[in-house]
Short mmCIF file of C-alpha atoms in Angstrom, two decimals:
data_model
loop_
_atom_site.label_atom_id
_atom_site.label_comp_id
_atom_site.label_asym_id
_atom_site.label_seq_id
_atom_site.Cartn_x
_atom_site.Cartn_y
_atom_site.Cartn_z
CA UNK Z 155 47.64 -5.43 -14.12
CA UNK Z 156 44.23 -5.10 -15.71
CA UNK Z 157 43.12 -2.35 -18.06
CA UNK Z 158 39.78 -0.81 -18.90
CA UNK Z 159 39.63 -3.23 -21.83
CA UNK Z 160 39.67 -6.17 -19.39
CA UNK Z 161 37.05 -5.03 -16.86
CA UNK Z 162 33.50 -3.75 -16.87
CA UNK Z 163 33.65 0.04 -16.56
CA UNK Z 164 30.75 1.67 -14.75
CA UNK Z 165 28.89 4.27 -16.76
CA UNK Z 166 27.53 6.64 -14.14
CA UNK Z 167 26.08 9.32 -16.40
CA UNK Z 168 24.19 12.22 -14.89
CA UNK Z 169 20.70 12.36 -13.44
CA UNK Z 170 18.14 13.97 -15.75
CA UNK Z 171 17.37 17.61 -15.01
CA UNK Z 172 13.81 17.01 -16.18
CA UNK Z 173 11.33 15.73 -13.59
CA UNK Z 174 8.86 12.93 -14.20
CA UNK Z 175 5.43 13.50 -15.65
CA UNK Z 176 2.62 12.22 -13.42
CA UNK Z 177 0.85 12.47 -10.09
CA UNK Z 178 3.09 12.99 -7.05
CA UNK Z 179 1.89 12.61 -3.46
CA UNK Z 180 2.84 15.52 -1.17
CA UNK Z 181 1.62 13.86 2.04
CA UNK Z 182 -1.48 13.29 4.12
CA UNK Z 183 -4.17 15.84 3.23
CA UNK Z 184 -5.06 16.41 6.89
CA UNK Z 185 -1.56 17.77 7.58
CA UNK Z 186 -2.28 20.74 5.29
CA UNK Z 187 -5.64 21.57 6.88
CA UNK Z 188 -4.45 23.68 9.80
CA UNK Z 189 -5.23 27.13 8.44
CA UNK Z 190 -1.60 27.86 7.57
CA UNK Z 191 0.31 27.95 4.28
CA UNK Z 192 2.81 25.10 3.85
CA UNK Z 193 6.06 25.19 1.92
CA UNK Z 194 6.99 22.19 -0.27
CA UNK Z 195 10.34 22.10 -2.02
CA UNK Z 196 9.83 20.04 -5.16
CA UNK Z 197 10.57 19.92 -8.88
CA UNK Z 198 13.50 22.31 -8.52
CA UNK Z 199 11.34 25.06 -7.02
CA UNK Z 200 9.10 25.76 -4.03
CA UNK Z 201 5.35 25.36 -3.80
CA UNK Z 202 2.82 26.67 -1.31
CA UNK Z 203 -0.12 24.53 -0.18
CA UNK Z 204 -3.04 26.16 1.63
CA UNK Z 205 -6.68 25.45 2.45
CA UNK Z 206 -9.24 28.10 1.56
CA UNK Z 207 -11.18 29.28 4.60
CA UNK Z 208 -14.44 29.48 2.67
CA UNK Z 209 -14.23 26.80 -0.04
CA UNK Z 210 -12.37 24.31 2.19
CA UNK Z 211 -10.27 23.18 -0.78
CA UNK Z 212 -6.53 22.54 -0.77
CA UNK Z 213 -4.74 24.69 -3.34
CA UNK Z 214 -1.17 24.50 -4.64
CA UNK Z 215 0.62 27.49 -6.17
CA UNK Z 216 4.18 28.50 -6.93
CA UNK Z 217 5.57 29.72 -3.62
CA UNK Z 218 7.29 32.86 -4.87
CA UNK Z 219 5.09 35.93 -5.33
CA UNK Z 220 5.39 37.36 -8.89
CA UNK Z 221 5.29 40.88 -7.44
CA UNK Z 222 8.65 41.09 -5.67
CA UNK Z 223 9.52 37.46 -4.98
CA UNK Z 224 8.21 37.09 -1.44
CA UNK Z 225 7.64 33.55 -0.19
CA UNK Z 226 3.90 32.93 0.06
CA UNK Z 227 4.50 29.92 2.31
CA UNK Z 228 5.62 32.41 4.97
CA UNK Z 229 2.47 34.44 4.55
CA UNK Z 230 -1.08 34.10 5.85
CA UNK Z 231 -4.30 32.49 4.67
CA UNK Z 232 -6.97 35.16 4.27
CA UNK Z 233 -10.33 33.87 3.07
CA UNK Z 234 -9.72 31.78 -0.03
CA UNK Z 235 -6.37 33.44 -0.71
CA UNK Z 236 -2.82 33.24 0.53
CA UNK Z 237 -1.36 36.65 1.35
CA UNK Z 238 2.28 37.47 0.68
CA UNK Z 239 4.20 38.48 3.82
CA UNK Z 240 6.10 41.14 1.84
CA UNK Z 241 3.33 43.42 0.51
CA UNK Z 242 0.08 41.53 1.26
CA UNK Z 243 -0.71 40.69 -2.36
CA UNK Z 244 -3.40 38.04 -2.12
CA UNK Z 245 -3.47 35.04 -4.43
CA UNK Z 246 -6.47 32.78 -4.95
CA UNK Z 247 -6.39 29.08 -5.64
CA UNK Z 248 -6.85 29.65 -9.39
CA UNK Z 249 -3.58 31.60 -9.53
CA UNK Z 250 -5.16 35.05 -9.94
CA UNK Z 251 -4.27 37.95 -7.70
CA UNK Z 252 -7.53 38.63 -5.87
CA UNK Z 253 -6.57 41.84 -4.05
CA UNK Z 254 -3.81 44.35 -3.34
CA UNK Z 255 -5.01 46.34 -0.29
CA UNK Z 256 -2.91 49.44 -1.01
CA UNK Z 257 -3.47 49.58 -4.80
CA UNK Z 258 -6.30 51.07 -6.87
CA UNK Z 259 -6.46 48.05 -9.13
CA UNK Z 260 -4.95 44.64 -9.70
CA UNK Z 261 -2.71 44.46 -12.79
CA UNK Z 262 -4.44 42.40 -15.53
CA UNK Z 263 -1.44 40.07 -15.80
CA UNK Z 264 -1.23 39.40 -12.07
CA UNK Z 265 -1.29 35.62 -12.23
CA UNK Z 266 0.92 32.93 -10.80
CA UNK Z 267 1.20 29.25 -11.60
CA UNK Z 268 -1.41 27.00 -10.06
CA UNK Z 269 -0.81 23.26 -9.86
CA UNK Z 270 -3.44 20.63 -10.55
CA UNK Z 271 -4.18 19.18 -7.11
CA UNK Z 272 -6.20 16.14 -6.13
CA UNK Z 273 -7.16 14.49 -2.85
CA UNK Z 274 -7.19 10.72 -3.03
CA UNK Z 275 -6.77 8.07 -0.35
CA UNK Z 276 -6.69 10.89 2.26
CA UNK Z 277 -3.54 12.16 0.56
CA UNK Z 278 -2.75 15.26 -1.47
CA UNK Z 279 -1.36 14.90 -4.99
CA UNK Z 280 -0.07 17.38 -7.54
CA UNK Z 281 0.26 16.76 -11.25
CA UNK Z 282 3.62 17.59 -12.82
CA UNK Z 283 4.12 17.76 -16.57
CA UNK Z 284 7.13 19.53 -18.14
CA UNK Z 285 4.99 20.21 -21.23
CA UNK Z 286 2.29 21.87 -19.14
CA UNK Z 287 -0.44 19.44 -20.20
CA UNK Z 288 -3.34 18.64 -17.83
CA UNK Z 289 -3.63 15.31 -16.00
CA UNK Z 290 -4.14 12.24 -18.16
CA UNK Z 291 -7.27 10.29 -17.11
CA UNK Z 292 -5.62 7.00 -18.03
CA UNK Z 293 -2.88 7.68 -15.46
CA UNK Z 294 -5.20 8.33 -12.53
CA UNK Z 295 -4.40 7.14 -9.00
CA UNK Z 296 -6.73 4.30 -7.92
CA UNK Z 297 -8.98 4.69 -4.93
CA UNK Z 298 -8.29 2.37 -1.99
CA UNK Z 299 -11.50 0.61 -0.96
CA UNK Z 300 -10.65 0.85 2.76
CA UNK Z 301 -10.84 4.64 2.38
CA UNK Z 302 -13.28 5.29 -0.45
CA UNK Z 303 -15.55 2.28 0.09
CA UNK Z 304 -18.75 2.00 2.07
CA UNK Z 305 -19.00 3.03 5.72
CA UNK Z 306 -18.77 -0.63 6.65
CA UNK Z 307 -15.59 -1.10 4.61
CA UNK Z 308 -13.93 2.01 6.04
CA UNK Z 309 -14.74 0.96 9.61
CA UNK Z 310 -12.66 -2.19 9.13
CA UNK Z 311 -9.40 -0.28 8.66
CA UNK Z 312 -7.03 1.70 10.86
CA UNK Z 313 -5.90 5.23 10.04
CA UNK Z 314 -2.64 5.87 8.21
CA UNK Z 315 0.66 5.66 10.09
CA UNK Z 316 2.90 7.98 8.05
CA UNK Z 317 6.62 8.74 7.79
CA UNK Z 318 8.75 11.13 5.73
CA UNK Z 319 12.48 11.19 5.00
CA UNK Z 320 14.63 13.25 2.60
CA UNK Z 321 17.21 11.29 0.62
CA UNK Z 322 20.21 12.57 -1.31
CA UNK Z 323 19.89 10.36 -4.38
CA UNK Z 324 18.05 10.25 -7.70
CA UNK Z 325 14.50 8.88 -7.70
CA UNK Z 326 15.51 6.00 -9.97
CA UNK Z 327 17.32 4.32 -7.08
CA UNK Z 328 14.09 3.51 -5.27
CA UNK Z 329 12.21 2.55 -8.44
CA UNK Z 330 14.92 -0.03 -9.27
CA UNK Z 331 13.76 -1.99 -6.20
CA UNK Z 332 10.68 -3.10 -8.14
CA UNK Z 333 12.71 -5.80 -9.90
CA UNK Z 334 15.46 -6.41 -7.34
CA UNK Z 335 14.67 -9.86 -5.96
CA UNK Z 336 18.06 -10.54 -4.34
CA UNK Z 337 18.21 -7.45 -2.16
CA UNK Z 338 15.23 -8.70 -0.15
CA UNK Z 339 17.48 -11.38 1.36
CA UNK Z 340 20.49 -9.17 2.04
CA UNK Z 341 18.79 -5.90 2.97
CA UNK Z 342 15.32 -6.86 4.19
CA UNK Z 343 16.14 -10.25 5.73
CA UNK Z 344 13.62 -12.45 3.94
CA UNK Z 345 13.56 -15.37 1.50
CA UNK Z 346 11.78 -14.21 -1.70
CA UNK Z 347 10.40 -17.61 -2.71
CA UNK Z 348 8.27 -16.27 -5.59
CA UNK Z 349 9.00 -13.15 -7.62
CA UNK Z 350 7.33 -11.85 -10.78
CA UNK Z 351 7.15 -8.48 -12.52
CA UNK Z 352 4.51 -7.17 -14.89
CA UNK Z 353 4.84 -3.82 -16.70
CA UNK Z 354 1.76 -2.61 -18.53
CA UNK Z 355 1.11 0.96 -19.62
CA UNK Z 356 1.87 3.32 -16.75
CA UNK Z 357 1.77 0.54 -14.11
CA UNK Z 358 4.75 -1.52 -12.92
CA UNK Z 359 3.89 -4.42 -10.61
CA UNK Z 360 5.89 -6.70 -8.36
CA UNK Z 361 4.31 -9.95 -7.11
CA UNK Z 362 6.31 -11.52 -4.29
CA UNK Z 363 5.89 -14.27 -1.74
CA UNK Z 364 8.46 -14.27 1.04
CA UNK Z 365 9.39 -15.88 4.35
CA UNK Z 366 11.41 -14.34 7.19
CA UNK Z 367 15.05 -15.35 7.69
CA UNK Z 368 15.37 -17.44 10.87
CA UNK Z 369 18.94 -16.27 11.50
CA UNK Z 370 17.91 -12.59 11.89
CA UNK Z 371 16.03 -11.46 14.98
CA UNK Z 372 13.78 -8.52 14.16
CA UNK Z 373 12.02 -8.63 17.54
CA UNK Z 374 8.49 -7.28 17.41
CA UNK Z 375 8.90 -6.53 13.70
CA UNK Z 376 9.34 -10.20 12.85
CA UNK Z 377 6.48 -11.78 10.95
CA UNK Z 378 5.38 -14.92 9.19
CA UNK Z 379 5.08 -15.65 5.49
CA UNK Z 380 4.05 -12.65 3.37
CA UNK Z 381 2.13 -12.21 0.13
CA UNK Z 382 2.89 -8.88 -1.47
CA UNK Z 383 1.30 -7.38 -4.59
CA UNK Z 384 2.81 -3.96 -5.15
CA UNK Z 385 2.23 -1.61 -8.09
CA UNK Z 386 3.65 1.75 -9.09
CA UNK Z 387 0.86 3.82 -10.62
CA UNK Z 388 2.98 6.27 -12.56
CA UNK Z 389 6.53 7.25 -11.69
CA UNK Z 390 6.28 7.81 -7.96
CA UNK Z 391 3.28 6.28 -6.16
CA UNK Z 392 3.20 2.64 -5.12
CA UNK Z 393 0.36 0.78 -3.42
CA UNK Z 394 1.34 -2.52 -1.83
CA UNK Z 395 -1.42 -4.95 -0.84
CA UNK Z 396 0.23 -7.04 1.87
CA UNK Z 397 -1.00 -10.25 3.53
CA UNK Z 398 0.99 -11.45 6.55
CA UNK Z 399 0.57 -14.83 8.18
CA UNK Z 400 -0.15 -14.23 11.87
CA UNK Z 401 -1.28 -17.79 12.70
CA UNK Z 402 -1.77 -21.02 10.74
CA UNK Z 403 -4.52 -20.26 8.25
CA UNK Z 404 -4.89 -16.64 9.42
CA UNK Z 405 -3.60 -13.56 7.61
CA UNK Z 406 -3.49 -9.88 8.46
CA UNK Z 407 -4.24 -7.60 5.52
CA UNK Z 408 -2.33 -4.33 5.26
CA UNK Z 409 -1.99 -1.61 2.66
CA UNK Z 410 1.40 0.04 2.38
CA UNK Z 411 2.15 3.24 0.50
CA UNK Z 412 5.61 3.96 -0.85
CA UNK Z 413 5.75 7.31 -2.64
CA UNK Z 414 8.18 10.10 -3.37
CA UNK Z 415 8.55 13.45 -5.06
CA UNK Z 416 11.77 14.98 -6.42
CA UNK Z 417 13.35 17.99 -4.76
CA UNK Z 418 16.13 18.20 -7.36
CA UNK Z 419 17.94 15.81 -9.73
CA UNK Z 420 19.80 14.16 -6.86
CA UNK Z 421 17.41 14.59 -3.95
CA UNK Z 422 13.91 13.31 -3.22
CA UNK Z 423 11.44 13.14 -0.36
CA UNK Z 424 10.38 9.58 0.43
CA UNK Z 425 7.07 9.05 2.20
CA UNK Z 426 5.68 5.74 3.36
CA UNK Z 427 2.80 4.62 5.48
CA UNK Z 428 0.57 1.72 6.44
CA UNK Z 429 -3.04 1.01 7.30
CA UNK Z 430 -4.20 -2.34 8.68
CA UNK Z 431 -7.47 -4.21 8.33
CA UNK Z 432 -8.86 -5.25 11.68
CA UNK Z 433 -8.90 -8.93 12.50
CA UNK Z 434 -12.11 -10.32 14.04
CA UNK Z 435 -12.42 -8.93 17.56
CA UNK Z 436 -9.64 -6.37 17.06
CA UNK Z 437 -10.31 -2.96 18.59
CA UNK Z 438 -9.48 0.40 17.00
CA UNK Z 439 -6.56 0.76 19.44
CA UNK Z 440 -5.20 -2.66 18.55
CA UNK Z 441 -5.54 -1.95 14.83
CA UNK Z 442 -3.69 1.36 15.26
CA UNK Z 443 -0.90 -0.45 17.11
CA UNK Z 444 -0.68 -3.08 14.37
CA UNK Z 445 -0.43 -0.29 11.78
CA UNK Z 446 2.27 1.40 13.86
CA UNK Z 447 4.33 -1.81 14.02
CA UNK Z 448 3.88 -2.35 10.29
CA UNK Z 449 5.02 1.22 9.65
CA UNK Z 450 8.02 0.66 11.92
CA UNK Z 451 8.89 -2.38 9.85
CA UNK Z 452 8.76 -0.22 6.73
CA UNK Z 453 11.02 2.32 8.44
CA UNK Z 454 13.63 -0.32 9.27
CA UNK Z 455 13.58 -1.56 5.68
CA UNK Z 456 13.89 1.89 4.15
CA UNK Z 457 16.69 2.85 6.56
CA UNK Z 458 18.62 -0.13 5.23
CA UNK Z 459 17.93 0.96 1.65
CA UNK Z 460 18.94 4.54 2.43
CA UNK Z 461 22.28 3.40 3.82
CA UNK Z 462 22.97 1.67 0.50
CA UNK Z 463 21.87 4.67 -1.58
CA UNK Z 464 24.02 7.05 0.46
CA UNK Z 465 27.18 5.10 -0.35
CA UNK Z 466 26.63 3.71 -3.86
CA UNK Z 467 27.24 5.31 -7.23
CA UNK Z 468 24.75 5.86 -10.01
CA UNK Z 469 25.13 3.09 -12.59
CA UNK Z 470 23.58 3.24 -16.04
CA UNK Z 471 25.02 -0.08 -17.28
CA UNK Z 472 24.56 -2.56 -14.43
CA UNK Z 473 26.21 -5.97 -14.91
CA UNK Z 474 23.43 -8.50 -14.35
CA UNK Z 475 22.52 -12.16 -14.03
CA UNK Z 476 19.05 -13.44 -14.91
CA UNK Z 477 18.24 -13.62 -11.18
CA UNK Z 478 18.71 -9.84 -10.96
CA UNK Z 479 15.46 -9.39 -12.83
CA UNK Z 480 14.46 -7.13 -15.75
CA UNK Z 481 16.35 -4.01 -14.68
CA UNK Z 482 16.77 -2.65 -18.19
CA UNK Z 483 13.13 -3.34 -19.07
CA UNK Z 484 12.03 -1.52 -15.92
CA UNK Z 485 14.16 1.49 -16.80
CA UNK Z 486 12.68 1.47 -20.29
CA UNK Z 487 9.21 1.54 -18.69
CA UNK Z 488 10.32 4.36 -16.36
CA UNK Z 489 11.64 6.43 -19.25
CA UNK Z 490 8.09 7.10 -20.51
CA UNK Z 491 7.66 9.66 -17.73
CA UNK Z 492 10.76 11.63 -18.75
CA UNK Z 493 10.00 12.20 -22.44
CA UNK Z 494 7.34 14.26 -24.17
CA UNK Z 495 4.02 12.47 -24.50
CA UNK Z 496 4.49 12.33 -28.29
CA UNK Z 497 7.83 10.56 -27.81
CA UNK Z 498 6.54 7.68 -25.65
CA UNK Z 499 7.47 4.51 -27.56
CA UNK Z 500 5.47 1.31 -27.70
CA UNK Z 501 8.33 -0.57 -26.02
CA UNK Z 502 7.95 1.67 -22.95
CA UNK Z 503 4.29 0.85 -22.37
CA UNK Z 504 3.84 -2.57 -23.99
CA UNK Z 505 2.89 -5.34 -21.54
CA UNK Z 506 5.93 -7.26 -20.31
CA UNK Z 507 6.09 -10.14 -17.83
CA UNK Z 508 9.10 -11.76 -16.19
CA UNK Z 509 9.20 -14.39 -13.45
CA UNK Z 510 12.49 -15.17 -11.71
CA UNK Z 511 13.38 -18.77 -10.91
CA UNK Z 512 14.24 -18.30 -7.22
CA UNK Z 513 14.98 -21.96 -6.39
CA UNK Z 514 18.77 -21.91 -6.63
CA UNK Z 515 19.06 -18.61 -4.79
CA UNK Z 516 16.87 -19.79 -1.93
CA UNK Z 517 18.70 -23.13 -1.63
CA UNK Z 518 21.96 -21.26 -1.13
CA UNK Z 519 20.41 -18.67 1.18
CA UNK Z 520 18.74 -21.27 3.39
CA UNK Z 521 22.04 -23.14 3.70
CA UNK Z 522 23.73 -19.87 4.69
CA UNK Z 523 21.03 -19.08 7.26
CA UNK Z 524 21.31 -22.56 8.77
CA UNK Z 525 25.09 -22.20 8.96
CA UNK Z 526 24.68 -18.84 10.71
CA UNK Z 527 22.34 -20.39 13.27
CA UNK Z 528 24.72 -23.32 13.84
CA UNK Z 529 27.62 -20.94 14.49
CA UNK Z 530 25.48 -18.93 16.87
CA UNK Z 531 24.42 -22.07 18.75
CA UNK Z 532 28.02 -23.26 19.01
CA UNK Z 533 29.03 -19.92 20.52
CA UNK Z 534 26.38 -20.12 23.26
CA UNK Z 535 27.63 -21.24 26.69
CA UNK Z 536 26.40 -24.67 27.77
CA UNK Z 537 25.16 -25.63 31.24
CA UNK Z 538 28.04 -26.39 33.60
CA UNK Z 539 30.77 -24.66 31.62
CA UNK Z 540 31.10 -21.99 34.31
CA UNK Z 541 29.71 -19.18 32.15
#
């Protein structure tokens, strides 16, 4: 028999009740521009997103009316206000009650919480800070040139192909993937031949070069060698600049978004999408189809991740080898978003670089893939065997 003194005991801990400070993407901005209020469950509460009829701006407020608790997301947009379905109290984008049709006056303290909102990359973001501080300019979301560039630049790119899924896990599970080199072979069916992480300030970057596994048939989602440069800008929004070999000497450039916002401590909404740069001679329709296939590839990969997250336990003390990457350093970087701004330590934001030596892992993986293909070939019927 073994005892707890002989084995590594998993420390599961509990997910933090506090939600991360930073910009969080709620989805494509166009999806909120239909003249209706939209309910978003996030940060342990509910928000309402609506577009003003006159100012054309997207506004984000607390969803519950301070009057009697009605849900504004079930109300109606009237002018530049959202009207509560319970008593028609009307709330403007700045959080002030603009009108109460049946009352002589609006109470002086009739205000609700308004959230800092921003449109960027054709997406809607809200700023969350447990201390109530305004957005930090140094933690801004970068503009993607294919969207915010010149007319000529924008014309070279497809529109977004976008997907959303709700996952019963803590947000840290998906952020851990930034350093997890080995799971790309087992979960995403590729050989990560180069893998490096850089953490600097509020940005965590993964540089990877990979090749597809020959023993796994992904059909139309299969691709050639890939260069991937992916960065989290803050706790929840990743931009991945992806270059896929489509022919010898020819690459297709894509931009992938991987973002999430917390619903509660153990639930988050994952959103991901792709846009593709047109190859010479590629039509808008062909570019849209390429973006769709790229997005489908993302969906397959995330479905595989989700299956793992659904069945694993939280682990605060993972048992690691050097090929597992800088998991603890990544979590130290991630912690900066869960403490007060005054408590952010230098070790959380100081530049850190780590490159994994992938040679041994790939030697073993390639041998395994070749063995898999040999077994598959041996199982195939040969001509004249009556099969």
